[in-house]
Amino acid sequence: MSSLDLLKMSLESLWRRKTRTFLTILGVIIGTSSIVIMLSLGIAMDRSFKEQLSQMGNLNIIEVHNYGNYDQSMSSQQQKQVSLDDQAVHYFKQIPGVEAVMPIKNAYYKMAIGRMVGYVSVVGIDPEVMEAFDFKVETGRLLLSSDKEAMVFGKNVAMYFYNPRLNNRYQYGSSNNVDLISNNLILTSDMNYGEVRNSREQSETNSTPPKTHNVRGVGILAESFSEKDYYAYMNITTLEKIIEEDRRTNRQEASQRNRNQDNNKYEKISVKAKEINDVERIQEEIKAKGFQTFSLTDILKSMKETSAKIQAILGGIGAVSLFVAAIGITNTMIMSIYERTREIGVMKVLGANLSDIKKLFLIEAGIIGFCGGIAGLIFSYSISFGLNKIGGGFLGPVGGSTGMSVIPLELAAAAVAFATFIGIVSGYSPARRAMNLSALEAIKTE
């Protein structure tokens, strides 16, 4: 018999026993929807973790530090060679999968705009890789390689400024109207600059205060809800020159800074991977050289492990329902064989192949699994919609923008395929039993 004939006979047989077929399919629907919904909750949780971390920063960026906490297995010669300098920057650029490398220099300065002053953390960076590291401007422009005294400010830097002549000068955030772009800015390491001091305080201060530097603002960064919102950025070459000038002005302070800096030219180096899947490999390669690294994927990895355990538990709960449905399919097929024993005997006498008889029952079982899987998937999408709309209204944005339940296409396709597979497996034993029935004994059965 052809496959089309077998399919037609299977559908007719299932249709003759509509009630039993429906109840069996109902069991598959419940089992399939249970697994899909349970797994969708875990997937939504996993995506929510990733979404929350992405708001904290780019998951592809690795921060490289060197705190001097070296591995004891490393020799003293290896430890001396580990430092955040231009050689390290060059090495990181050569690692396969690295998109960009940005050395970072930090300094803390007093900045003045007219009568307004503020304490600002200044970060020296390479202007050429700002776009690669997700720097975006809201007003003005980013830094250029040709910029020398130009600066770009985080969204919240203006809050640091105050008027030292006012009584409420220390109220944080009271000076949002400070224009950091159109004004001439003064940068100095003199933390008393612009402050109102009496004659006694003036006599106690150093007669030669640190040098002031004229800078200009060229852009305000878009709000990123990260540390970028609170720093001022300038060309790292210019910042190094300013730091060196300040050191020459105050030699005693320079010697102290040199001791603190040790062998490191930079405070840290940021490394961006082209693909998120390369982050862990790049981190391990950098760690092998003795550096300390951190990336948001470290947190994400821990979250994924937790999420995987939760998904396994939820999937196991749903699998119990599908297992019960599989027993129901097996029971239905066995009952069908008892009822159709004479029919099977007649088929054998007429010359039907044993493999065709086996296929007939496997197709019936597969149809039950497939139909149950499709209906269960539709039911799952309905429940998922309700959880995201109705449940989200009561519980709030538990899953963020991803919702409480997410059913990706991969899960939907796998659910239908798995339900069909369970149906075929459940019908395999009854199909073999039908194939092995004696033709004469089957014909005698009433």
Short mmCIF file of C-alpha atoms in Angstrom, two decimals:
data_model
loop_
_atom_site.label_atom_id
_atom_site.label_comp_id
_atom_site.label_asym_id
_atom_site.label_seq_id
_atom_site.Cartn_x
_atom_site.Cartn_y
_atom_site.Cartn_z
CA MET A 1 0.00 0.00 0.00
CA SER A 2 1.11 3.53 -0.68
CA SER A 3 1.78 6.06 2.08
CA LEU A 4 -1.28 8.03 0.97
CA ASP A 5 -3.51 4.96 1.40
CA LEU A 6 -2.07 4.34 4.86
CA LEU A 7 -2.66 7.97 5.84
CA LYS A 8 -6.26 7.82 4.59
CA MET A 9 -6.98 4.60 6.51
CA SER A 10 -5.43 6.05 9.68
CA LEU A 11 -7.59 9.17 9.54
CA GLU A 12 -10.74 7.12 8.93
CA SER A 13 -9.93 4.86 11.88
CA LEU A 14 -9.35 7.81 14.21
CA TRP A 15 -12.52 9.51 13.00
CA ARG A 16 -14.64 6.41 13.72
CA ARG A 17 -13.58 6.67 17.36
CA LYS A 18 -13.89 10.46 17.68
CA THR A 19 -14.49 10.63 21.43
CA ARG A 20 -11.57 8.43 22.39
CA THR A 21 -9.32 10.16 19.86
CA PHE A 22 -10.30 13.58 21.20
CA LEU A 23 -9.62 12.60 24.81
CA THR A 24 -6.23 11.16 23.87
CA ILE A 25 -5.32 14.31 21.93
CA LEU A 26 -6.51 16.38 24.91
CA GLY A 27 -3.91 14.66 27.07
CA VAL A 28 -1.19 15.56 24.55
CA ILE A 29 -2.47 19.16 24.47
CA ILE A 30 -2.16 19.47 28.24
CA GLY A 31 1.28 17.85 28.27
CA THR A 32 2.63 19.97 25.40
CA SER A 33 1.29 23.25 26.75
CA SER A 34 2.65 22.43 30.21
CA ILE A 35 6.19 21.99 28.89
CA VAL A 36 6.02 25.01 26.57
CA ILE A 37 4.67 27.37 29.25
CA MET A 38 7.13 26.18 31.86
CA LEU A 39 10.07 26.61 29.50
CA SER A 40 8.76 29.98 28.28
CA LEU A 41 8.87 31.29 31.85
CA GLY A 42 12.52 30.29 32.12
CA ILE A 43 13.37 31.80 28.71
CA ALA A 44 11.68 35.07 29.70
CA MET A 45 13.68 35.09 32.92
CA ASP A 46 16.91 34.51 31.03
CA ARG A 47 16.17 37.33 28.58
CA SER A 48 15.19 39.61 31.45
CA PHE A 49 18.59 38.99 33.08
CA LYS A 50 20.33 39.88 29.82
CA GLU A 51 18.20 42.99 29.37
CA GLN A 52 18.95 44.24 32.88
CA LEU A 53 22.68 43.72 32.41
CA SER A 54 22.69 45.42 29.00
CA GLN A 55 21.29 48.53 30.71
CA MET A 56 24.35 48.52 32.97
CA GLY A 57 26.73 48.45 30.00
CA ASN A 58 27.81 46.60 26.89
CA LEU A 59 28.06 42.82 27.38
CA ASN A 60 30.89 42.68 24.82
CA ILE A 61 33.23 44.94 26.82
CA ILE A 62 35.95 43.54 29.08
CA GLU A 63 37.59 45.75 31.72
CA VAL A 64 41.25 44.85 32.29
CA HIS A 65 42.83 45.83 35.61
CA ASN A 66 46.11 45.18 37.35
CA TYR A 67 45.87 45.42 41.13
CA GLY A 68 49.06 43.50 41.79
CA ASN A 69 47.23 40.37 42.97
CA TYR A 70 49.19 37.96 40.84
CA ASP A 71 48.90 34.21 40.72
CA GLN A 72 51.41 32.60 43.10
CA SER A 73 52.35 30.14 40.40
CA MET A 74 53.78 32.99 38.34
CA SER A 75 57.46 33.74 38.66
CA SER A 76 58.69 37.14 39.85
CA GLN A 77 59.98 37.79 36.33
CA GLN A 78 56.46 37.25 34.92
CA GLN A 79 54.95 39.46 37.59
CA LYS A 80 57.26 42.34 36.74
CA GLN A 81 56.33 42.14 33.08
CA VAL A 82 52.59 42.49 33.78
CA SER A 83 51.60 46.14 33.53
CA LEU A 84 48.93 48.23 31.86
CA ASP A 85 51.02 50.05 29.28
CA ASP A 86 51.26 50.53 25.53
CA GLN A 87 52.72 47.05 25.14
CA ALA A 88 49.62 45.56 26.80
CA VAL A 89 47.37 47.65 24.52
CA HIS A 90 49.22 46.33 21.47
CA TYR A 91 48.92 42.73 22.73
CA PHE A 92 45.16 43.03 23.35
CA LYS A 93 44.62 44.35 19.82
CA GLN A 94 46.27 41.22 18.40
CA ILE A 95 43.89 38.80 20.17
CA PRO A 96 41.50 37.19 17.61
CA GLY A 97 37.94 38.42 18.02
CA VAL A 98 38.86 41.82 19.51
CA GLU A 99 37.13 44.76 17.83
CA ALA A 100 38.65 47.70 19.71
CA VAL A 101 40.94 48.50 22.65
CA MET A 102 40.77 51.69 24.71
CA PRO A 103 43.38 52.60 27.35
CA ILE A 104 41.96 54.76 30.16
CA LYS A 105 43.64 57.41 32.30
CA ASN A 106 41.80 58.89 35.31
CA ALA A 107 42.31 62.19 37.09
CA TYR A 108 40.34 64.29 39.55
CA TYR A 109 40.16 68.04 38.96
CA LYS A 110 38.43 71.23 39.94
CA MET A 111 36.58 72.86 37.05
CA ALA A 112 35.28 76.41 36.85
CA ILE A 113 32.74 78.09 34.57
CA GLY A 114 32.48 81.76 35.49
CA ARG A 115 31.43 81.80 39.14
CA MET A 116 30.40 78.17 39.09
CA VAL A 117 32.88 75.51 40.22
CA GLY A 118 32.72 71.77 40.56
CA TYR A 119 34.75 68.64 41.30
CA VAL A 120 34.93 66.52 38.17
CA SER A 121 36.40 63.10 37.40
CA VAL A 122 38.24 63.45 34.09
CA VAL A 123 38.86 60.36 31.98
CA GLY A 124 41.44 60.28 29.21
CA ILE A 125 40.45 58.06 26.27
CA ASP A 126 41.33 57.44 22.62
CA PRO A 127 38.85 59.48 20.51
CA GLU A 128 39.14 57.07 17.58
CA VAL A 129 37.36 54.24 19.41
CA MET A 130 34.60 56.23 21.14
CA GLU A 131 31.91 55.04 18.75
CA ALA A 132 33.07 51.43 19.08
CA PHE A 133 32.56 51.72 22.85
CA ASP A 134 29.01 53.07 22.47
CA PHE A 135 29.64 56.75 23.18
CA LYS A 136 26.67 58.69 21.81
CA VAL A 137 26.11 62.43 22.00
CA GLU A 138 22.88 64.22 22.78
CA THR A 139 24.28 67.70 22.12
CA GLY A 140 27.36 68.69 20.16
CA ARG A 141 29.80 66.04 18.93
CA LEU A 142 32.23 63.38 20.07
CA LEU A 143 35.95 63.96 20.43
CA LEU A 144 38.20 63.98 17.38
CA SER A 145 41.79 62.78 17.16
CA SER A 146 42.84 66.36 16.41
CA ASP A 147 41.20 67.73 19.58
CA LYS A 148 43.61 68.90 22.26
CA GLU A 149 41.73 70.87 24.90
CA ALA A 150 38.25 69.61 23.94
CA MET A 151 36.07 67.73 26.42
CA VAL A 152 32.86 65.71 26.27
CA PHE A 153 30.70 65.53 29.39
CA GLY A 154 28.39 62.91 30.80
CA LYS A 155 24.72 63.75 31.14
CA ASN A 156 24.90 64.38 34.92
CA VAL A 157 28.25 66.18 35.19
CA ALA A 158 26.51 69.57 35.32
CA MET A 159 25.01 68.58 38.69
CA TYR A 160 28.46 68.74 40.28
CA PHE A 161 28.73 72.52 39.81
CA TYR A 162 27.77 75.06 42.44
CA ASN A 163 28.26 78.71 43.30
CA PRO A 164 30.61 78.91 46.30
CA ARG A 165 29.21 82.36 47.17
CA LEU A 166 25.72 81.04 47.87
CA ASN A 167 24.56 79.55 51.16
CA ASN A 168 22.94 76.54 49.48
CA ARG A 169 25.94 75.84 47.28
CA TYR A 170 26.30 72.20 48.31
CA GLN A 171 22.83 71.14 47.23
CA TYR A 172 23.56 68.42 44.72
CA GLY A 173 21.79 68.75 41.40
CA SER A 174 20.81 72.41 41.87
CA SER A 175 22.86 73.59 38.88
CA ASN A 176 21.54 71.63 35.93
CA ASN A 177 21.43 74.84 33.90
CA VAL A 178 25.25 75.06 33.70
CA ASP A 179 26.22 75.31 30.04
CA LEU A 180 29.27 73.08 29.58
CA ILE A 181 29.60 73.69 25.84
CA SER A 182 29.36 77.41 25.12
CA ASN A 183 31.47 78.62 28.07
CA ASN A 184 35.22 78.82 28.52
CA LEU A 185 36.23 76.20 31.05
CA ILE A 186 39.13 76.23 33.51
CA LEU A 187 40.66 72.98 34.68
CA THR A 188 43.00 72.83 37.68
CA SER A 189 44.31 70.45 40.30
CA ASP A 190 43.93 73.21 42.90
CA MET A 191 40.94 72.01 44.90
CA ASN A 192 40.60 75.44 46.54
CA TYR A 193 40.21 77.24 43.24
CA GLY A 194 37.21 79.57 43.17
CA GLU A 195 36.37 79.04 46.84
CA VAL A 196 35.74 81.98 49.16
CA ARG A 197 38.58 82.03 51.69
CA ASN A 198 39.46 84.39 54.50
CA SER A 199 42.85 86.07 54.88
CA ARG A 200 44.11 83.42 57.32
CA GLU A 201 43.33 80.56 54.96
CA GLN A 202 45.02 82.43 52.12
CA SER A 203 48.20 82.91 54.13
CA GLU A 204 48.33 79.18 55.00
CA THR A 205 48.00 78.04 51.39
CA ASN A 206 50.89 77.51 49.03
CA SER A 207 52.08 80.75 47.41
CA THR A 208 52.40 79.00 44.05
CA PRO A 209 49.08 77.23 43.33
CA PRO A 210 48.86 74.61 40.58
CA LYS A 211 48.58 75.81 37.02
CA THR A 212 45.19 76.35 35.42
CA HIS A 213 44.36 74.89 32.00
CA ASN A 214 41.89 76.33 29.52
CA VAL A 215 39.60 73.70 27.99
CA ARG A 216 36.36 73.75 26.04
CA GLY A 217 33.31 71.52 25.96
CA VAL A 218 32.24 70.16 22.58
CA GLY A 219 29.51 67.68 23.47
CA ILE A 220 27.13 66.25 26.05
CA LEU A 221 26.69 62.48 26.01
CA ALA A 222 23.26 60.93 25.79
CA GLU A 223 22.03 59.45 29.07
CA SER A 224 23.19 55.84 29.39
CA PHE A 225 22.25 55.10 33.02
CA SER A 226 25.85 54.02 33.60
CA GLU A 227 29.08 55.50 34.90
CA LYS A 228 29.47 57.42 31.62
CA ASP A 229 26.83 59.88 32.87
CA TYR A 230 29.13 61.11 35.63
CA TYR A 231 32.53 61.55 33.94
CA ALA A 232 34.14 64.14 31.69
CA TYR A 233 36.19 62.79 28.77
CA MET A 234 39.13 64.20 26.87
CA ASN A 235 41.94 63.04 24.60
CA ILE A 236 44.23 60.79 26.65
CA THR A 237 47.33 62.42 25.17
CA THR A 238 46.20 65.86 26.34
CA LEU A 239 45.30 64.58 29.80
CA GLU A 240 48.75 62.97 30.17
CA LYS A 241 50.37 66.31 29.31
CA ILE A 242 48.24 68.13 31.88
CA ILE A 243 49.08 65.55 34.54
CA GLU A 244 52.78 65.85 33.72
CA GLU A 245 52.66 69.66 33.96
CA ASP A 246 51.02 69.41 37.36
CA ARG A 247 53.72 66.99 38.50
CA ARG A 248 56.48 69.38 37.50
CA THR A 249 54.70 72.15 39.40
CA ASN A 250 54.58 70.12 42.60
CA ARG A 251 57.48 67.65 42.76
CA GLN A 252 56.57 66.27 46.18
CA GLU A 253 53.13 65.26 44.96
CA ALA A 254 54.63 63.82 41.78
CA SER A 255 56.82 61.40 43.71
CA GLN A 256 53.79 60.23 45.70
CA ARG A 257 51.79 59.66 42.51
CA ASN A 258 54.65 57.73 40.95
CA ARG A 259 54.70 55.38 43.92
CA ASN A 260 50.98 54.82 43.64
CA GLN A 261 51.12 54.26 39.92
CA ASP A 262 53.86 51.59 40.04
CA ASN A 263 54.48 50.12 36.59
CA ASN A 264 51.02 50.90 35.22
CA LYS A 265 50.73 53.68 32.69
CA TYR A 266 46.93 53.34 32.61
CA GLU A 267 44.35 52.77 35.35
CA LYS A 268 42.55 50.24 33.20
CA ILE A 269 42.16 49.12 29.60
CA SER A 270 38.79 48.39 28.00
CA VAL A 271 38.64 45.61 25.41
CA LYS A 272 35.60 45.12 23.18
CA ALA A 273 34.90 41.75 21.59
CA LYS A 274 33.24 41.54 18.18
CA GLU A 275 30.85 38.81 19.32
CA ILE A 276 29.47 38.11 22.78
CA ASN A 277 30.40 34.45 22.36
CA ASP A 278 34.08 35.47 22.17
CA VAL A 279 34.09 37.37 25.47
CA GLU A 280 34.83 34.41 27.72
CA ARG A 281 37.66 33.14 25.49
CA ILE A 282 39.27 36.59 25.29
CA GLN A 283 38.99 37.01 29.05
CA GLU A 284 40.74 33.71 29.67
CA GLU A 285 43.55 34.64 27.28
CA ILE A 286 44.06 37.98 29.05
CA LYS A 287 43.96 36.34 32.48
CA ALA A 288 46.64 33.90 31.34
CA LYS A 289 48.98 36.89 31.05
CA GLY A 290 48.42 37.80 34.70
CA PHE A 291 45.84 40.57 34.36
CA GLN A 292 42.57 40.84 36.27
CA THR A 293 39.45 41.14 34.12
CA PHE A 294 35.79 41.86 34.60
CA SER A 295 32.82 41.88 32.25
CA LEU A 296 29.08 41.80 32.65
CA THR A 297 29.13 38.35 31.09
CA ASP A 298 30.64 37.11 34.38
CA ILE A 299 27.39 38.05 36.08
CA LEU A 300 25.37 36.83 33.11
CA LYS A 301 27.07 33.44 33.29
CA SER A 302 26.05 33.02 36.91
CA MET A 303 22.51 34.15 36.08
CA LYS A 304 22.32 31.71 33.18
CA GLU A 305 23.35 28.84 35.42
CA THR A 306 20.58 29.75 37.83
CA SER A 307 18.12 30.17 34.95
CA ALA A 308 19.12 26.79 33.47
CA LYS A 309 18.39 25.07 36.78
CA ILE A 310 15.01 26.78 37.02
CA GLN A 311 14.18 25.83 33.41
CA ALA A 312 15.16 22.22 34.10
CA ILE A 313 12.84 22.10 37.11
CA LEU A 314 9.96 23.76 35.26
CA GLY A 315 10.53 21.57 32.19
CA GLY A 316 10.55 18.46 34.38
CA ILE A 317 7.20 19.44 35.87
CA GLY A 318 5.74 19.85 32.38
CA ALA A 319 7.32 16.59 31.20
CA VAL A 320 5.28 14.67 33.77
CA SER A 321 2.08 15.79 32.02
CA LEU A 322 3.43 14.74 28.62
CA PHE A 323 4.51 11.39 30.04
CA VAL A 324 0.96 10.79 31.23
CA ALA A 325 -0.24 11.73 27.72
CA ALA A 326 2.19 9.18 26.24
CA ILE A 327 0.64 6.48 28.41
CA GLY A 328 -2.75 7.57 27.14
CA ILE A 329 -1.62 7.20 23.51
CA THR A 330 -0.25 3.72 24.22
CA ASN A 331 -3.51 2.72 25.89
CA THR A 332 -5.55 4.06 22.95
CA MET A 333 -3.48 2.17 20.41
CA ILE A 334 -3.67 -1.10 22.36
CA MET A 335 -7.44 -0.74 22.62
CA SER A 336 -7.58 -0.04 18.91
CA ILE A 337 -5.69 -3.28 18.17
CA TYR A 338 -8.10 -5.33 20.30
CA GLU A 339 -11.06 -3.80 18.50
CA ARG A 340 -9.52 -4.25 15.03
CA THR A 341 -7.97 -7.71 15.43
CA ARG A 342 -10.23 -9.23 12.77
CA GLU A 343 -9.48 -6.30 10.42
CA ILE A 344 -5.75 -6.89 10.88
CA GLY A 345 -6.22 -10.61 10.10
CA VAL A 346 -8.12 -9.81 6.89
CA MET A 347 -5.37 -7.39 5.80
CA LYS A 348 -2.76 -10.10 6.30
CA VAL A 349 -4.79 -12.71 4.38
CA LEU A 350 -5.21 -10.26 1.49
CA GLY A 351 -1.43 -9.93 1.28
CA ALA A 352 -0.71 -6.73 3.19
CA ASN A 353 2.94 -6.37 4.12
CA LEU A 354 3.81 -6.60 7.81
CA SER A 355 5.64 -3.28 7.51
CA ASP A 356 2.46 -1.64 6.17
CA ILE A 357 0.47 -2.85 9.18
CA LYS A 358 3.15 -1.50 11.46
CA LYS A 359 3.22 1.84 9.60
CA LEU A 360 -0.57 2.10 9.82
CA PHE A 361 -0.57 2.14 13.62
CA LEU A 362 2.54 4.31 13.83
CA ILE A 363 0.89 6.87 11.56
CA GLU A 364 -2.21 6.89 13.77
CA ALA A 365 -0.10 7.44 16.86
CA GLY A 366 1.94 10.14 15.08
CA ILE A 367 -1.25 11.95 14.00
CA ILE A 368 -2.46 12.00 17.61
CA GLY A 369 0.88 13.41 18.76
CA PHE A 370 1.07 15.96 15.93
CA CYS A 371 -2.48 17.24 16.35
CA GLY A 372 -2.03 17.41 20.11
CA GLY A 373 1.24 19.29 19.65
CA ILE A 374 -0.30 21.87 17.29
CA ALA A 375 -3.35 22.42 19.51
CA GLY A 376 -1.14 22.49 22.61
CA LEU A 377 1.09 25.12 21.01
CA ILE A 378 -1.90 27.33 20.16
CA PHE A 379 -3.13 26.91 23.74
CA SER A 380 0.36 27.79 25.01
CA TYR A 381 0.42 31.04 23.03
CA SER A 382 -2.97 31.94 24.51
CA ILE A 383 -1.72 31.33 28.06
CA SER A 384 1.49 33.23 27.32
CA PHE A 385 -0.51 36.20 26.03
CA GLY A 386 -2.62 36.16 29.18
CA LEU A 387 0.43 36.02 31.44
CA ASN A 388 2.06 38.95 29.67
CA LYS A 389 -1.08 41.10 29.61
CA ILE A 390 -3.23 40.17 32.58
CA GLY A 391 -0.50 38.77 34.87
CA GLY A 392 1.86 41.63 34.02
CA GLY A 393 -0.80 44.12 35.11
CA PHE A 394 -1.04 42.57 38.57
CA LEU A 395 2.62 41.76 39.15
CA GLY A 396 4.19 44.70 37.33
CA PRO A 397 7.11 44.53 34.85
CA VAL A 398 8.52 41.31 36.28
CA GLY A 399 10.15 40.32 33.03
CA GLY A 400 10.94 43.85 31.84
CA SER A 401 10.09 44.54 28.21
CA THR A 402 10.41 40.82 27.42
CA GLY A 403 7.31 39.93 29.46
CA MET A 404 6.70 37.06 31.85
CA SER A 405 6.51 34.42 29.13
CA VAL A 406 8.41 34.15 25.84
CA ILE A 407 7.82 31.39 23.27
CA PRO A 408 10.48 31.64 20.53
CA LEU A 409 9.99 29.91 17.19
CA GLU A 410 12.64 27.33 18.08
CA LEU A 411 10.66 26.26 21.15
CA ALA A 412 7.39 26.16 19.17
CA ALA A 413 8.87 23.95 16.44
CA ALA A 414 10.60 21.71 18.98
CA ALA A 415 7.37 21.29 20.96
CA VAL A 416 5.39 20.08 17.93
CA ALA A 417 8.21 17.79 16.80
CA PHE A 418 8.62 16.37 20.30
CA ALA A 419 4.89 15.74 20.72
CA THR A 420 4.83 13.93 17.37
CA PHE A 421 7.89 11.91 18.37
CA ILE A 422 6.28 10.97 21.70
CA GLY A 423 3.18 9.81 19.81
CA ILE A 424 5.21 7.59 17.47
CA VAL A 425 7.27 6.14 20.32
CA SER A 426 4.12 5.46 22.35
CA GLY A 427 2.56 3.66 19.39
CA TYR A 428 5.64 1.59 18.54
CA SER A 429 4.95 -1.30 20.93
CA PRO A 430 1.26 -1.64 19.95
CA ALA A 431 2.26 -1.46 16.26
CA ARG A 432 4.70 -4.34 16.68
CA ARG A 433 2.01 -6.29 18.48
CA ALA A 434 -0.39 -5.78 15.57
CA MET A 435 2.33 -6.82 13.10
CA ASN A 436 3.03 -10.05 15.00
CA LEU A 437 -0.62 -11.17 15.30
CA SER A 438 -1.40 -14.56 13.72
CA ALA A 439 -3.61 -14.11 10.65
CA LEU A 440 -5.70 -17.24 11.33
CA GLU A 441 -6.19 -16.41 15.01
CA ALA A 442 -7.10 -12.82 14.09
CA ILE A 443 -9.76 -13.94 11.58
CA LYS A 444 -11.35 -16.28 14.18
CA THR A 445 -11.67 -13.41 16.66
CA GLU A 446 -15.17 -11.92 16.94
#
